[in-house]
Amino acid sequence: MENLVNREFWNGKSVFLTGHTGFKGSWFSLWLTSMGAQVTGYALPPTTTPNLYDLARIGELLTSHSADVRDYERLVSAMQTARPEIVFHLAAQPLVLDSYSNPVETYSTNIMGTVHLLEAVRQTPSVRAVVNVTTDKCYENREWVWGYRENDSLGGYDPYSSSKACSELVTSAYRSSFFNLNTYSQHGVAIATVRAGNVIGGGDWAKDRLIPDCMRSLFAGEPINIRNPHAIRPWQHVLEPLRGYLMLAQRLYVDGLAFSESWNFGPLDSDARPVAWVVDRLCDLWGNNALYESRESSQCPHEACYLKLDCSKAKIRLNWKPSWSLEQALQSIVDWTRAYRSGHDMRSKSLEQIQAFL
């Protein structure tokens, strides 16, 4: 199979996608259904108004279960009914700052949600490939100037980061205990975890995330207020890691023994930029004399200052590499947002951007 996203492979495939109503899940739902995949989504309702899920009318394209991954019986029932061949687990409490305010919810969703998902897989014989989406923040961050590799130590300063490290450990334990590669011929299930950088794109309205905060200020004609202007993140358009997830799932389905591992999907080293650089460039692209100001990080809960991924393994073994530069990603966000502001059909606009990306 070619090391690309293969439309013919996905056409007709039964896919179970948790977190389909979120920002990343909505883009993923559009991409999967545009290739002919039969998608069953399982997630709580969107957490913001507006949101991409409703704007793009994604509910019309798939079978949707409005439910919590902490509801074990309902998750098992939904998966068994869907009989998926491929499972993507995106449902999570995804925000660092929210994890300080709601640590119990963060741990229960991100850890027990993973346990429930993998237990549901155990009880659904149709499943052949599972991709658990964690985060680049699952690593023990030592503020290194080089990128973290998949075999570096897991950790996490804040509840969100540590909960995702735990999700990695849970997945590893299930892979060893119940989906062992030595008995693959008996269970036929290949499981991988994926760790992506800070994803950005049109249609994200989450609070306490840089790009949504910027767009809200730009809409209101107010200066953008940023925290930690010198913090460096591995910024990437949301479609970059999604393409990696699709390519990895194809390989898990066909040759699971060789790809049941952890994988990094991050941007080029040149796109690991400080927050201030990203906001300054966004202001230039937006125009209208847009401005920003910063506040001292001491006023905010702890967040890592430097984080970068080494994606050598994905580049070599999957032939995956970033397609859009950070500049292109920011331009696409401005284009998407201007289209939304002008009342365009946002399903069509989003599919147009997916096609442009490909």
Short mmCIF file of N, CA and C in Angstrom, two decimals, residues 101-222:
data_model
loop_
_atom_site.label_atom_id
_atom_site.label_comp_id
_atom_site.label_asym_id
_atom_site.label_seq_id
_atom_site.Cartn_x
_atom_site.Cartn_y
_atom_site.Cartn_z
N SER A 101 -8.31 23.59 37.06
CA SER A 101 -9.60 23.87 37.68
C SER A 101 -10.41 22.61 37.94
N ASN A 102 -10.26 21.62 37.07
CA ASN A 102 -11.06 20.39 37.15
C ASN A 102 -10.18 19.15 37.02
N PRO A 103 -9.31 18.93 38.00
CA PRO A 103 -8.40 17.78 37.88
C PRO A 103 -9.11 16.44 37.91
N VAL A 104 -10.16 16.29 38.71
CA VAL A 104 -10.85 15.01 38.80
C VAL A 104 -11.49 14.66 37.46
N GLU A 105 -12.16 15.64 36.85
CA GLU A 105 -12.77 15.41 35.54
C GLU A 105 -11.70 15.08 34.50
N THR A 106 -10.57 15.78 34.57
CA THR A 106 -9.50 15.55 33.62
C THR A 106 -8.97 14.13 33.72
N TYR A 107 -8.67 13.69 34.94
CA TYR A 107 -8.12 12.34 35.11
C TYR A 107 -9.16 11.26 34.77
N SER A 108 -10.39 11.46 35.20
CA SER A 108 -11.41 10.43 34.94
C SER A 108 -11.70 10.30 33.46
N THR A 109 -11.74 11.43 32.75
CA THR A 109 -12.02 11.39 31.31
C THR A 109 -10.84 10.83 30.53
N ASN A 110 -9.64 11.32 30.83
CA ASN A 110 -8.49 10.98 30.00
C ASN A 110 -7.89 9.62 30.33
N ILE A 111 -8.05 9.17 31.57
CA ILE A 111 -7.52 7.85 31.93
C ILE A 111 -8.59 6.78 31.82
N MET A 112 -9.67 6.94 32.59
CA MET A 112 -10.72 5.92 32.55
C MET A 112 -11.43 5.89 31.20
N GLY A 113 -11.47 7.03 30.51
CA GLY A 113 -12.02 7.03 29.16
C GLY A 113 -11.23 6.12 28.25
N THR A 114 -9.90 6.12 28.41
CA THR A 114 -9.05 5.22 27.62
C THR A 114 -9.30 3.77 28.01
N VAL A 115 -9.40 3.49 29.31
CA VAL A 115 -9.69 2.13 29.78
C VAL A 115 -11.01 1.64 29.19
N HIS A 116 -12.04 2.46 29.27
CA HIS A 116 -13.35 2.07 28.75
C HIS A 116 -13.29 1.81 27.24
N LEU A 117 -12.55 2.67 26.53
CA LEU A 117 -12.43 2.51 25.08
C LEU A 117 -11.78 1.17 24.74
N LEU A 118 -10.70 0.86 25.42
CA LEU A 118 -9.98 -0.39 25.11
C LEU A 118 -10.75 -1.62 25.57
N GLU A 119 -11.51 -1.49 26.65
CA GLU A 119 -12.39 -2.60 27.06
C GLU A 119 -13.48 -2.83 26.02
N ALA A 120 -14.02 -1.73 25.47
CA ALA A 120 -15.03 -1.87 24.41
C ALA A 120 -14.43 -2.56 23.19
N VAL A 121 -13.18 -2.24 22.87
CA VAL A 121 -12.50 -2.90 21.75
C VAL A 121 -12.39 -4.40 22.02
N ARG A 122 -12.05 -4.75 23.24
CA ARG A 122 -11.93 -6.17 23.60
C ARG A 122 -13.24 -6.93 23.36
N GLN A 123 -14.35 -6.23 23.48
CA GLN A 123 -15.66 -6.87 23.36
C GLN A 123 -16.28 -6.69 21.98
N THR A 124 -15.50 -6.17 21.03
CA THR A 124 -16.02 -5.93 19.68
C THR A 124 -15.11 -6.63 18.67
N PRO A 125 -15.47 -7.84 18.24
CA PRO A 125 -14.57 -8.65 17.40
C PRO A 125 -14.24 -8.05 16.04
N SER A 126 -15.03 -7.09 15.57
CA SER A 126 -14.79 -6.52 14.23
C SER A 126 -13.56 -5.63 14.17
N VAL A 127 -13.09 -5.13 15.33
CA VAL A 127 -12.02 -4.13 15.33
C VAL A 127 -10.68 -4.76 14.94
N ARG A 128 -9.96 -4.06 14.04
CA ARG A 128 -8.63 -4.52 13.63
C ARG A 128 -7.53 -3.50 13.94
N ALA A 129 -7.90 -2.23 14.02
CA ALA A 129 -6.88 -1.19 14.25
C ALA A 129 -7.43 -0.13 15.19
N VAL A 130 -6.58 0.30 16.15
CA VAL A 130 -6.96 1.32 17.12
C VAL A 130 -5.86 2.36 17.18
N VAL A 131 -6.25 3.66 17.10
CA VAL A 131 -5.30 4.76 17.25
C VAL A 131 -5.78 5.61 18.41
N ASN A 132 -4.98 5.64 19.48
CA ASN A 132 -5.28 6.45 20.66
C ASN A 132 -4.51 7.76 20.56
N VAL A 133 -5.22 8.87 20.51
CA VAL A 133 -4.60 10.19 20.34
C VAL A 133 -4.30 10.78 21.71
N THR A 134 -3.02 10.96 22.02
CA THR A 134 -2.66 11.59 23.29
C THR A 134 -2.16 13.00 23.01
N THR A 135 -0.89 13.31 23.28
CA THR A 135 -0.40 14.67 23.10
C THR A 135 1.12 14.71 23.20
N ASP A 136 1.71 15.76 22.63
CA ASP A 136 3.14 15.97 22.80
C ASP A 136 3.50 16.28 24.26
N LYS A 137 2.51 16.71 25.03
CA LYS A 137 2.75 17.07 26.43
C LYS A 137 2.85 15.86 27.35
N CYS A 138 2.74 14.64 26.79
CA CYS A 138 2.85 13.44 27.62
C CYS A 138 4.29 13.17 28.05
N TYR A 139 5.25 13.84 27.43
CA TYR A 139 6.65 13.61 27.77
C TYR A 139 7.03 14.34 29.07
N GLU A 140 8.01 13.80 29.77
CA GLU A 140 8.60 14.51 30.90
C GLU A 140 9.41 15.67 30.33
N ASN A 141 8.86 16.87 30.46
CA ASN A 141 9.44 18.01 29.76
C ASN A 141 10.63 18.58 30.54
N ARG A 142 11.79 18.47 29.95
CA ARG A 142 13.01 18.99 30.56
C ARG A 142 13.48 20.28 29.88
N GLU A 143 12.59 20.89 29.08
CA GLU A 143 12.89 22.14 28.38
C GLU A 143 14.11 21.99 27.47
N TRP A 144 14.26 20.78 26.88
CA TRP A 144 15.35 20.55 25.94
C TRP A 144 15.15 21.37 24.67
N VAL A 145 16.28 21.69 24.00
CA VAL A 145 16.18 22.40 22.73
C VAL A 145 16.02 21.42 21.56
N TRP A 146 16.20 20.14 21.82
CA TRP A 146 15.97 19.14 20.77
C TRP A 146 14.62 18.46 20.99
N GLY A 147 14.16 17.76 19.96
CA GLY A 147 12.83 17.16 20.01
C GLY A 147 12.80 15.87 20.81
N TYR A 148 11.64 15.59 21.39
CA TYR A 148 11.44 14.34 22.14
C TYR A 148 11.14 13.21 21.16
N ARG A 149 11.76 12.07 21.45
CA ARG A 149 11.50 10.88 20.65
C ARG A 149 10.53 9.97 21.38
N GLU A 150 9.95 9.03 20.63
CA GLU A 150 8.89 8.18 21.18
C GLU A 150 9.33 7.36 22.37
N ASN A 151 10.62 7.09 22.51
CA ASN A 151 11.09 6.28 23.64
C ASN A 151 11.62 7.12 24.80
N ASP A 152 11.42 8.45 24.75
CA ASP A 152 11.78 9.28 25.89
C ASP A 152 10.77 9.11 27.03
N SER A 153 11.19 9.51 28.22
CA SER A 153 10.37 9.29 29.42
C SER A 153 9.06 10.06 29.37
N LEU A 154 8.01 9.41 29.84
CA LEU A 154 6.72 10.06 29.99
C LEU A 154 6.68 10.82 31.31
N GLY A 155 5.80 11.81 31.39
CA GLY A 155 5.69 12.58 32.63
C GLY A 155 4.50 13.50 32.58
N GLY A 156 4.71 14.76 33.00
CA GLY A 156 3.61 15.72 32.98
C GLY A 156 3.54 16.53 34.25
N TYR A 157 3.76 17.83 34.15
CA TYR A 157 3.74 18.72 35.31
C TYR A 157 2.31 18.94 35.79
N ASP A 158 1.40 19.19 34.86
CA ASP A 158 0.02 19.56 35.17
C ASP A 158 -0.90 18.35 35.03
N PRO A 159 -2.12 18.43 35.57
CA PRO A 159 -3.04 17.28 35.48
C PRO A 159 -3.32 16.82 34.05
N TYR A 160 -3.48 17.76 33.11
CA TYR A 160 -3.75 17.35 31.73
C TYR A 160 -2.60 16.52 31.18
N SER A 161 -1.38 17.06 31.28
CA SER A 161 -0.22 16.38 30.69
C SER A 161 0.00 15.01 31.33
N SER A 162 -0.11 14.94 32.64
CA SER A 162 0.13 13.66 33.31
C SER A 162 -0.99 12.67 33.01
N SER A 163 -2.22 13.17 32.84
CA SER A 163 -3.31 12.25 32.50
C SER A 163 -3.10 11.64 31.13
N LYS A 164 -2.52 12.39 30.21
CA LYS A 164 -2.24 11.85 28.88
C LYS A 164 -1.07 10.87 28.91
N ALA A 165 -0.10 11.13 29.79
CA ALA A 165 0.98 10.15 29.98
C ALA A 165 0.40 8.85 30.53
N CYS A 166 -0.56 8.97 31.44
CA CYS A 166 -1.24 7.78 31.98
C CYS A 166 -2.00 7.05 30.89
N SER A 167 -2.63 7.78 29.98
CA SER A 167 -3.35 7.16 28.87
C SER A 167 -2.39 6.36 28.00
N GLU A 168 -1.17 6.88 27.82
CA GLU A 168 -0.14 6.13 27.10
C GLU A 168 0.20 4.84 27.83
N LEU A 169 0.36 4.91 29.15
CA LEU A 169 0.71 3.72 29.94
C LEU A 169 -0.41 2.69 29.91
N VAL A 170 -1.65 3.17 30.00
CA VAL A 170 -2.80 2.26 29.93
C VAL A 170 -2.80 1.52 28.59
N THR A 171 -2.58 2.26 27.51
CA THR A 171 -2.56 1.65 26.18
C THR A 171 -1.45 0.61 26.07
N SER A 172 -0.28 0.94 26.60
CA SER A 172 0.84 0.00 26.56
C SER A 172 0.53 -1.27 27.34
N ALA A 173 -0.12 -1.10 28.50
CA ALA A 173 -0.47 -2.26 29.31
C ALA A 173 -1.49 -3.15 28.61
N TYR A 174 -2.48 -2.55 27.96
CA TYR A 174 -3.47 -3.34 27.22
C TYR A 174 -2.84 -4.04 26.03
N ARG A 175 -1.92 -3.35 25.38
CA ARG A 175 -1.24 -3.97 24.24
C ARG A 175 -0.42 -5.18 24.70
N SER A 176 0.20 -5.09 25.84
CA SER A 176 0.99 -6.21 26.36
C SER A 176 0.11 -7.33 26.90
N SER A 177 -0.96 -6.95 27.60
CA SER A 177 -1.77 -7.93 28.33
C SER A 177 -2.84 -8.61 27.47
N PHE A 178 -3.50 -7.83 26.62
CA PHE A 178 -4.66 -8.35 25.90
C PHE A 178 -4.50 -8.36 24.38
N PHE A 179 -3.62 -7.53 23.86
CA PHE A 179 -3.41 -7.45 22.40
C PHE A 179 -1.94 -7.64 22.09
N ASN A 180 -1.36 -8.65 22.73
CA ASN A 180 0.07 -8.89 22.60
C ASN A 180 0.44 -9.25 21.16
N LEU A 181 1.54 -8.71 20.70
CA LEU A 181 1.96 -8.96 19.32
C LEU A 181 2.28 -10.42 19.07
N ASN A 182 2.68 -11.13 20.12
CA ASN A 182 3.01 -12.56 19.97
C ASN A 182 1.76 -13.41 19.73
N THR A 183 0.61 -12.88 20.09
CA THR A 183 -0.65 -13.61 19.88
C THR A 183 -1.55 -12.89 18.88
N TYR A 184 -0.95 -12.09 18.02
CA TYR A 184 -1.70 -11.27 17.06
C TYR A 184 -2.61 -12.13 16.18
N SER A 185 -2.15 -13.31 15.82
CA SER A 185 -2.95 -14.18 14.96
C SER A 185 -4.25 -14.60 15.63
N GLN A 186 -4.31 -14.52 16.96
CA GLN A 186 -5.52 -14.91 17.69
C GLN A 186 -6.50 -13.75 17.85
N HIS A 187 -5.98 -12.55 18.21
CA HIS A 187 -6.89 -11.43 18.45
C HIS A 187 -7.00 -10.48 17.26
N GLY A 188 -5.96 -10.35 16.44
CA GLY A 188 -6.01 -9.55 15.22
C GLY A 188 -6.19 -8.06 15.41
N VAL A 189 -5.81 -7.52 16.58
CA VAL A 189 -5.99 -6.10 16.86
C VAL A 189 -4.63 -5.42 16.99
N ALA A 190 -4.42 -4.36 16.24
CA ALA A 190 -3.18 -3.58 16.30
C ALA A 190 -3.49 -2.22 16.92
N ILE A 191 -2.72 -1.82 17.94
CA ILE A 191 -2.98 -0.59 18.68
C ILE A 191 -1.76 0.31 18.67
N ALA A 192 -1.97 1.58 18.37
CA ALA A 192 -0.89 2.57 18.39
C ALA A 192 -1.36 3.82 19.13
N THR A 193 -0.40 4.57 19.68
CA THR A 193 -0.70 5.89 20.24
C THR A 193 0.00 6.94 19.39
N VAL A 194 -0.59 8.13 19.33
CA VAL A 194 -0.04 9.21 18.51
C VAL A 194 0.05 10.48 19.33
N ARG A 195 1.14 11.20 19.12
CA ARG A 195 1.44 12.41 19.89
C ARG A 195 1.70 13.54 18.92
N ALA A 196 0.81 14.52 18.91
CA ALA A 196 0.91 15.63 17.98
C ALA A 196 1.25 16.91 18.70
N GLY A 197 1.67 17.91 17.93
CA GLY A 197 1.98 19.21 18.49
C GLY A 197 0.73 20.05 18.72
N ASN A 198 0.91 21.35 18.89
CA ASN A 198 -0.21 22.26 19.10
C ASN A 198 -0.94 22.48 17.78
N VAL A 199 -2.12 21.89 17.66
CA VAL A 199 -2.86 21.98 16.40
C VAL A 199 -3.65 23.27 16.33
N ILE A 200 -3.65 23.85 15.14
CA ILE A 200 -4.37 25.09 14.89
C ILE A 200 -5.15 24.94 13.61
N GLY A 201 -6.17 25.78 13.43
CA GLY A 201 -6.97 25.72 12.21
C GLY A 201 -8.25 26.51 12.37
N GLY A 202 -8.94 26.70 11.28
CA GLY A 202 -10.22 27.38 11.33
C GLY A 202 -11.25 26.56 12.09
N GLY A 203 -12.15 27.24 12.78
CA GLY A 203 -13.24 26.55 13.46
C GLY A 203 -12.97 26.18 14.90
N ASP A 204 -11.89 26.70 15.47
CA ASP A 204 -11.57 26.42 16.88
C ASP A 204 -11.98 27.62 17.72
N TRP A 205 -12.90 27.39 18.64
CA TRP A 205 -13.34 28.46 19.55
C TRP A 205 -13.08 28.10 21.02
N ALA A 206 -12.20 27.15 21.29
CA ALA A 206 -11.92 26.75 22.67
C ALA A 206 -11.34 27.93 23.45
N LYS A 207 -11.63 27.97 24.72
CA LYS A 207 -11.08 29.03 25.55
C LYS A 207 -9.64 28.69 25.94
N ASP A 208 -8.88 29.73 26.23
CA ASP A 208 -7.49 29.58 26.70
C ASP A 208 -6.61 28.83 25.71
N ARG A 209 -6.92 28.99 24.42
CA ARG A 209 -6.04 28.49 23.35
C ARG A 209 -5.67 29.68 22.49
N LEU A 210 -4.44 29.71 22.05
CA LEU A 210 -3.90 30.92 21.45
C LEU A 210 -4.70 31.42 20.25
N ILE A 211 -4.88 30.58 19.24
CA ILE A 211 -5.53 31.05 18.01
C ILE A 211 -6.98 31.47 18.27
N PRO A 212 -7.80 30.66 18.97
CA PRO A 212 -9.16 31.13 19.27
C PRO A 212 -9.20 32.44 20.04
N ASP A 213 -8.29 32.59 21.02
CA ASP A 213 -8.24 33.85 21.77
C ASP A 213 -7.92 35.01 20.83
N CYS A 214 -6.98 34.78 19.92
CA CYS A 214 -6.62 35.82 18.94
C CYS A 214 -7.81 36.19 18.07
N MET A 215 -8.51 35.19 17.55
CA MET A 215 -9.61 35.47 16.63
C MET A 215 -10.75 36.19 17.33
N ARG A 216 -11.01 35.85 18.58
CA ARG A 216 -12.05 36.55 19.32
C ARG A 216 -11.71 38.04 19.46
N SER A 217 -10.46 38.33 19.77
CA SER A 217 -10.03 39.72 19.90
C SER A 217 -10.08 40.45 18.57
N LEU A 218 -9.64 39.78 17.50
CA LEU A 218 -9.67 40.40 16.18
C LEU A 218 -11.09 40.70 15.74
N PHE A 219 -12.01 39.78 16.01
CA PHE A 219 -13.42 40.00 15.68
C PHE A 219 -13.95 41.24 16.39
N ALA A 220 -13.54 41.39 17.66
CA ALA A 220 -14.04 42.50 18.47
C ALA A 220 -13.28 43.80 18.23
N GLY A 221 -12.21 43.74 17.44
CA GLY A 221 -11.41 44.92 17.20
C GLY A 221 -10.61 45.36 18.41
N GLU A 222 -10.29 44.39 19.29
CA GLU A 222 -9.56 44.69 20.52
C GLU A 222 -8.14 44.15 20.43
#
